[in-house]
Short mmCIF file of C-alpha atoms and ligand atoms in Angstrom, two decimals:
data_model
loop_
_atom_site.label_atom_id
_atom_site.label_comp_id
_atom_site.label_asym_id
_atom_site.label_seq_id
_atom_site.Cartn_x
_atom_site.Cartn_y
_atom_site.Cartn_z
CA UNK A 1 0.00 0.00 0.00
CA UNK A 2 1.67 3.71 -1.00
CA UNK A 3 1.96 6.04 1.96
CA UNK A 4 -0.83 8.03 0.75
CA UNK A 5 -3.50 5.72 0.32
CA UNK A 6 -4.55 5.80 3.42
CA UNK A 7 -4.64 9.69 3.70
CA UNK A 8 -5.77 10.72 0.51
CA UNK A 9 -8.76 12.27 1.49
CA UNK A 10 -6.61 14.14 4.11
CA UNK A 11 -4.47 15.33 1.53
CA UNK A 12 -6.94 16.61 -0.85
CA UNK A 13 -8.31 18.86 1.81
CA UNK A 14 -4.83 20.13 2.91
CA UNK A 15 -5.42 22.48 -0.37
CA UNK A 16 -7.71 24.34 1.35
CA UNK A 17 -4.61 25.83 3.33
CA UNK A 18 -3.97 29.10 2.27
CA UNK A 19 -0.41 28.94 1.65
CA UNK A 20 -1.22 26.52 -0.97
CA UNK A 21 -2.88 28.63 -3.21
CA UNK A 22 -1.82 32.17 -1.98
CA UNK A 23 1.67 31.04 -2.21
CA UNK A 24 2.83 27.47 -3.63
CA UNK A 25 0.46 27.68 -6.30
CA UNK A 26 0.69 31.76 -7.04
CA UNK A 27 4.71 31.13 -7.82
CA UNK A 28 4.56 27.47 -9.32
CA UNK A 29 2.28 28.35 -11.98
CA UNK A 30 3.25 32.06 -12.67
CA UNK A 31 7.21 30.48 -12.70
CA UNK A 32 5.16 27.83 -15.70
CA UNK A 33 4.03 30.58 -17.44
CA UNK A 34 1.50 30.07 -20.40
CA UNK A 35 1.33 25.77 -21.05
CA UNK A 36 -1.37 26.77 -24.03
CA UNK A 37 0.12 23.75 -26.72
CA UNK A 38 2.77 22.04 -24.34
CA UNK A 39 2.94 18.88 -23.52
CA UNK A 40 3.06 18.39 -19.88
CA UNK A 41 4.21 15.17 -17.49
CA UNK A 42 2.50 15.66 -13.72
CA UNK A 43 5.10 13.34 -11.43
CA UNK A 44 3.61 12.73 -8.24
CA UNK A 45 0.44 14.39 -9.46
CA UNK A 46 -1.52 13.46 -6.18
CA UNK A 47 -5.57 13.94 -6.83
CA UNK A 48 -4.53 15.83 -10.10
CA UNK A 49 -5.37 19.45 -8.90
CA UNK A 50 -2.47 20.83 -10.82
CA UNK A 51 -2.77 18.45 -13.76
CA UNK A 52 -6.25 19.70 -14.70
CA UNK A 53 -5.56 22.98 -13.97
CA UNK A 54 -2.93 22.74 -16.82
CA UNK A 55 -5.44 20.93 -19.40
CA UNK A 56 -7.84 23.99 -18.78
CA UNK A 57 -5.16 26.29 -19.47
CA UNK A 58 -5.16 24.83 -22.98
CA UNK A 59 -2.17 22.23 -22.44
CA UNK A 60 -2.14 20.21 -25.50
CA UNK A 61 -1.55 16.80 -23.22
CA UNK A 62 -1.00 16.25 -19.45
CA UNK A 63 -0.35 13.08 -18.04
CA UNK A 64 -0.15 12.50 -14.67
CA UNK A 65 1.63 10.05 -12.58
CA UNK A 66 1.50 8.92 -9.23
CA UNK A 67 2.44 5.49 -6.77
CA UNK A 68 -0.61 5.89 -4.95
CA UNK A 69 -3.74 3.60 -6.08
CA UNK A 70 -5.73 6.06 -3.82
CA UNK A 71 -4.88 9.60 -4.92
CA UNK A 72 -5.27 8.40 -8.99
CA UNK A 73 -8.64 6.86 -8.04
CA UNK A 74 -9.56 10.63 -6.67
CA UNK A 75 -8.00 12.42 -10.02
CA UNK A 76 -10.19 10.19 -11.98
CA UNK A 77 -13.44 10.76 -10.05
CA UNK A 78 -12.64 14.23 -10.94
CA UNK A 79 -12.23 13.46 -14.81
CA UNK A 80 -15.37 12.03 -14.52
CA UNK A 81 -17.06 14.69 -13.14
CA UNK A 82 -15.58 17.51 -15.42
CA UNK A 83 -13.69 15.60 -18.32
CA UNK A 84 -10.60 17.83 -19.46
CA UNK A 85 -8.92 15.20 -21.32
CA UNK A 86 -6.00 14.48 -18.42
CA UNK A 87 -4.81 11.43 -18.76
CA UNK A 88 -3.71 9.27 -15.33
CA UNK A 89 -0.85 6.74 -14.68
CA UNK A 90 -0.35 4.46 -11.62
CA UNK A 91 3.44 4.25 -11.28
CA UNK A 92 6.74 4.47 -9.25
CA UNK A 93 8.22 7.78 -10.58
CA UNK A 94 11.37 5.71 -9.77
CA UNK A 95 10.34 2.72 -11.81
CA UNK A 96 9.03 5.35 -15.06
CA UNK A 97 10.30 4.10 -18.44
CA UNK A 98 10.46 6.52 -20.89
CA UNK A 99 6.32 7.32 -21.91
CA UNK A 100 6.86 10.06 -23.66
CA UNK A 101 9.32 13.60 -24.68
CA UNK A 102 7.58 16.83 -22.82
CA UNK A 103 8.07 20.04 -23.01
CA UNK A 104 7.72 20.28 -18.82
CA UNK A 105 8.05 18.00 -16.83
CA UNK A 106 6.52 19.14 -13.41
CA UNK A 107 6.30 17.76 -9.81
CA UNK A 108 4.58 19.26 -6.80
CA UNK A 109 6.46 17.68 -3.46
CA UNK A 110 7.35 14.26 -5.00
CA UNK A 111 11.77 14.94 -4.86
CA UNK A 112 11.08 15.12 -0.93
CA UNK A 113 10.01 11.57 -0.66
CA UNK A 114 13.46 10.23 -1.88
CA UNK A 115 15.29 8.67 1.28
CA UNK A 116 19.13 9.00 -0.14
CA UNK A 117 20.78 10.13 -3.43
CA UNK A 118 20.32 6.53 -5.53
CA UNK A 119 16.44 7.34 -5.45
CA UNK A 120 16.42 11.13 -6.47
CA UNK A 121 18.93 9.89 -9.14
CA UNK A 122 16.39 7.74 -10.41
CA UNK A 123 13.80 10.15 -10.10
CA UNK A 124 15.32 12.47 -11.97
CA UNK A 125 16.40 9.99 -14.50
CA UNK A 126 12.98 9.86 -15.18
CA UNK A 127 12.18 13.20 -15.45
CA UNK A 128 15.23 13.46 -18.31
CA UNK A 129 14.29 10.55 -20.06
CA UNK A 130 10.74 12.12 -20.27
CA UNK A 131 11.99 15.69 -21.05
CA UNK A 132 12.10 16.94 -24.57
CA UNK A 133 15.84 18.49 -24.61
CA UNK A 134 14.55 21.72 -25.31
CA UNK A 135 12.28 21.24 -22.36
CA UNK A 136 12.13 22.69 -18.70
CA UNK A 137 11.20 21.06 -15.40
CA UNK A 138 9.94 22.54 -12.47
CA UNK A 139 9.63 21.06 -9.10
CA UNK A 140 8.12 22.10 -5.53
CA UNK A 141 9.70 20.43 -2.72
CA UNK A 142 10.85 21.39 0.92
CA UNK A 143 13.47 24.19 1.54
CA UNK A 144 16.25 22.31 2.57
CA UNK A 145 18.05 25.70 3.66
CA UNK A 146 15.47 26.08 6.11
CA UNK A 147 17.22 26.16 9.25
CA UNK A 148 15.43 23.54 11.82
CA UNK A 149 15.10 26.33 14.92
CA UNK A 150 12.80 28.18 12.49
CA UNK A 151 10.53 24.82 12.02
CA UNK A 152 8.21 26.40 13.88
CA UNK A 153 6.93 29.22 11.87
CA UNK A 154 4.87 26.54 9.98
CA UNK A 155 2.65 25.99 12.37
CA UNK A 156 0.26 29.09 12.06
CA UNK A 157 0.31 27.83 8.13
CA UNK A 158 -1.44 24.65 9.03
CA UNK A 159 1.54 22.11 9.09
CA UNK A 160 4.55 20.87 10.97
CA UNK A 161 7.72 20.23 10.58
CA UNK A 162 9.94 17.24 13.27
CA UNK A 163 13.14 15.99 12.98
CA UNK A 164 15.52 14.49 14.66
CA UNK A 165 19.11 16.70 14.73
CA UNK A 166 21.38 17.56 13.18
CA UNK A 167 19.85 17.00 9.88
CA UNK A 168 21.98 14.60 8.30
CA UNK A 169 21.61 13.11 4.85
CA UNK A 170 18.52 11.00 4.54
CA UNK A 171 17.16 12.33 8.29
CA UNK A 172 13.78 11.44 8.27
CA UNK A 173 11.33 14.71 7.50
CA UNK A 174 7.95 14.49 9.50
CA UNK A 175 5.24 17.29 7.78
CA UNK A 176 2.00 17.22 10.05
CA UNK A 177 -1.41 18.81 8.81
CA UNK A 178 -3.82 20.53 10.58
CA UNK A 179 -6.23 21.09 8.63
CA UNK A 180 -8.94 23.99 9.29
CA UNK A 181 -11.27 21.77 10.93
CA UNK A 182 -8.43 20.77 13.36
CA UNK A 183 -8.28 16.91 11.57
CA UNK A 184 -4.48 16.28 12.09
CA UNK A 185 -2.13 13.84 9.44
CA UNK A 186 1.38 13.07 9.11
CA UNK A 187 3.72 12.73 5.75
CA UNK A 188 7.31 11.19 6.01
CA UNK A 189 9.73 12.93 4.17
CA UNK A 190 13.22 13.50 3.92
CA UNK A 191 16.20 16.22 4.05
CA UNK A 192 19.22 15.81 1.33
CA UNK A 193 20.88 18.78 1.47
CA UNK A 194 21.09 21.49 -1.60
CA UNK A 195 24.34 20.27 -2.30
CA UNK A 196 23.04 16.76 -2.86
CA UNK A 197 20.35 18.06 -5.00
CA UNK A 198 22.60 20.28 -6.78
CA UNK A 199 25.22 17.13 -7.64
CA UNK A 200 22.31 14.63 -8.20
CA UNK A 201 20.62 16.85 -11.23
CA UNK A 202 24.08 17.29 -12.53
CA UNK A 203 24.50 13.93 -12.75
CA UNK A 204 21.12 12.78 -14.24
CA UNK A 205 22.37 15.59 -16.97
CA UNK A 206 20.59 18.98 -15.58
CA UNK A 207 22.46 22.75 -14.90
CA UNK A 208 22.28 25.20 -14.05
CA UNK A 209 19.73 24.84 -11.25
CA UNK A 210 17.67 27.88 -10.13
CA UNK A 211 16.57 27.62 -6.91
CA UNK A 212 13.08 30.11 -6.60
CA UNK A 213 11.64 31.27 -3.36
CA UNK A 214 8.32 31.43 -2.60
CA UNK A 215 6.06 34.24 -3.02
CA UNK A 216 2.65 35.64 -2.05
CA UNK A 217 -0.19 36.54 -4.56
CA UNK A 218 -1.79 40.00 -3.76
CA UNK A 219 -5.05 38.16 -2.74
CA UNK A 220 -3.22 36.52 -0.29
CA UNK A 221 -1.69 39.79 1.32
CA UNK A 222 -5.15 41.50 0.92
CA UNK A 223 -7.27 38.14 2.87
CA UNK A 224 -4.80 37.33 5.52
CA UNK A 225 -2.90 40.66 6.16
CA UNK A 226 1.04 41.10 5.28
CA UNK A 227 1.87 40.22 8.79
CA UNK A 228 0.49 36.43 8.73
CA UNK A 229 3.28 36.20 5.39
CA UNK A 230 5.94 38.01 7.48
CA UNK A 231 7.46 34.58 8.67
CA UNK A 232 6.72 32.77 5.50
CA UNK A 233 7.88 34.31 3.69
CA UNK A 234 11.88 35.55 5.75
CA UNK A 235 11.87 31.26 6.86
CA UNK A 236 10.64 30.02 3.26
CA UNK A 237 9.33 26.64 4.09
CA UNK A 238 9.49 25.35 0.52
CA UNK A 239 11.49 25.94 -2.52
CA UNK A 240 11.18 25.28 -6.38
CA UNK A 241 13.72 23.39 -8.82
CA UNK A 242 13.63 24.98 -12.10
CA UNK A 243 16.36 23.38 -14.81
CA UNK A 244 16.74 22.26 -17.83
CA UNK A 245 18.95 19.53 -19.60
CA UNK A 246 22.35 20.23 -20.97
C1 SAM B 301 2.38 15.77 -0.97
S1 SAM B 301 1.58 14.80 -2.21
C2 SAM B 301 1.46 15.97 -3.54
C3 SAM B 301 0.37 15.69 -4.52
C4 SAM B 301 0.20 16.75 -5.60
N1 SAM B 301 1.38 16.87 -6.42
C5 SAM B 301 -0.14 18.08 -4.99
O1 SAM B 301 0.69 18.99 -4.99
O2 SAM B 301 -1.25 18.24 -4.48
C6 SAM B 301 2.91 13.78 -2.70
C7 SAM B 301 2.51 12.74 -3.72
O3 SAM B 301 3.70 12.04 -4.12
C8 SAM B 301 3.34 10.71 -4.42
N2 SAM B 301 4.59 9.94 -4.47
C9 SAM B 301 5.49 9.74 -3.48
N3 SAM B 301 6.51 8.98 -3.93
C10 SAM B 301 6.25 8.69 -5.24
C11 SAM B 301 6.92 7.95 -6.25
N4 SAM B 301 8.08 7.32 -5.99
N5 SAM B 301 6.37 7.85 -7.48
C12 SAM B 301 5.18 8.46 -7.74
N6 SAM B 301 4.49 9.19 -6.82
C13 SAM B 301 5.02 9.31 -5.59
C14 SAM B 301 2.39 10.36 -3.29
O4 SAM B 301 1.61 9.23 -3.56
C15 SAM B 301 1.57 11.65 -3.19
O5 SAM B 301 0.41 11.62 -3.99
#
């Protein structure tokens, strides 16, 4: 059974955060930019929130991908409802043969599940094997310069963030949701540091890396006040990979 299987109802709601849209999803897709015509591979693509959202845009194909049974089952109860055409894939990003050449290949917090270096080679083995070599590929994932006394800050966001220190490679990551109706879920990731990620998309044939911080639409500011961002955004709790082959 995936880890999310069992959560993935959990998860789903944990977009109703507001960093999520006010802030993950404000710089992920203005950092996209216009996908009218591209062809676009969804890794980790969870219930498929971002996947349709792409198709609507006028994406010319989006697949998305995922290991959990669960979270595909609730992207296709959503093609069902409102058909946009996405099409869904149960697979082990790490396991991913080459299915097809993209102009973007995206992923929204699927990098942080990789436990050590061999596994975020192979994910990102599969994200070049994928990529059209004029392509781009964008990825959300945990800021691993986030130092771990400033953990803390997330909580008034609606998560948490527990490790044991110091973070070493491969420390286990635990992310805890509470969501607005106080319903509380845990996520197991882990912390490689930059210069592992920086090494590991070298050698799966990526450069230079940009590293993007996150930022806060103007709705945001204007519903929840620039002081609720104040800590977001000077601790950063996530970051976003943007590269490109060699
Ligand atoms: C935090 S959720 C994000 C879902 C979605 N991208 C979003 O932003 O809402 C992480 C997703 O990564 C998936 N995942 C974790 N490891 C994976 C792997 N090796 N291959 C494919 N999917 C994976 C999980 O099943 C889960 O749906």
């Amino acid at each position: 059974m995936a880890e999310y299987d069992t959560i993935a109802n959990l998860f789903q709601a944990s977009r109703n955060l507001p960093f999520r849209w006010h802030s993950e999803a404000y710089t992920y897709l203005n950092l996209i930019g216009n996908v009218t015509g591209l062809k676009i591979l969804d890794l980790a693509c969870g219930e498929g929130v971002y996947s349709r959202y792409f198709k609507q845009q006028g994406a010319a194909q989006v697949v998305g991908v995922d290991i959990s049974p669960e979270m595909i089952a609730l992207a296709r109860a959503a093609e069902i409802q409102n058909p946009f055409g996405v099409e869904y894939l149960v697979a082990d990003v790490t396991e991913l043969g080459k299915i097809g050449e993209f102009d973007l290949v995206v992923s929204s917090y699927l990098v942080n599940h990789a436990p050590d270096r061999p596994t975020l080679l192979k994910m990102l083995q599969a994200i070049a094997r994928n990529l059209h070599p004029q392509g781009r590929t964008i990825n959300i994932t945990n800021n691993l310069g986030q130092a771990p006394e400033t953990f803390n800050i997330c909580a008034p966001y609606g998560f948490t963030k527990t490790a044991q220190l110091p973070l070493t490679e491969g420390t286990p990551l635990e992310v805890g949701f509470i969501l607005p109706d106080g319903t509380e879920f845990k996520v197991i990731d882990f912390y490689l540091s930059p210069r592992t990620y920086e090494q590991t998309f070298l050698q799966a044939g990526f450069a230079p890396i940009d590293w993007i911080d996150p930022e806060v639409s103007p709705e945001g500011i204007q519903e929840w006040g620039e002081s609720y961002w104040q800590d977001w955004l000077t601790h950063k709790p996530i970051t976003i990979i943007s590269t490109q082959l060699i």
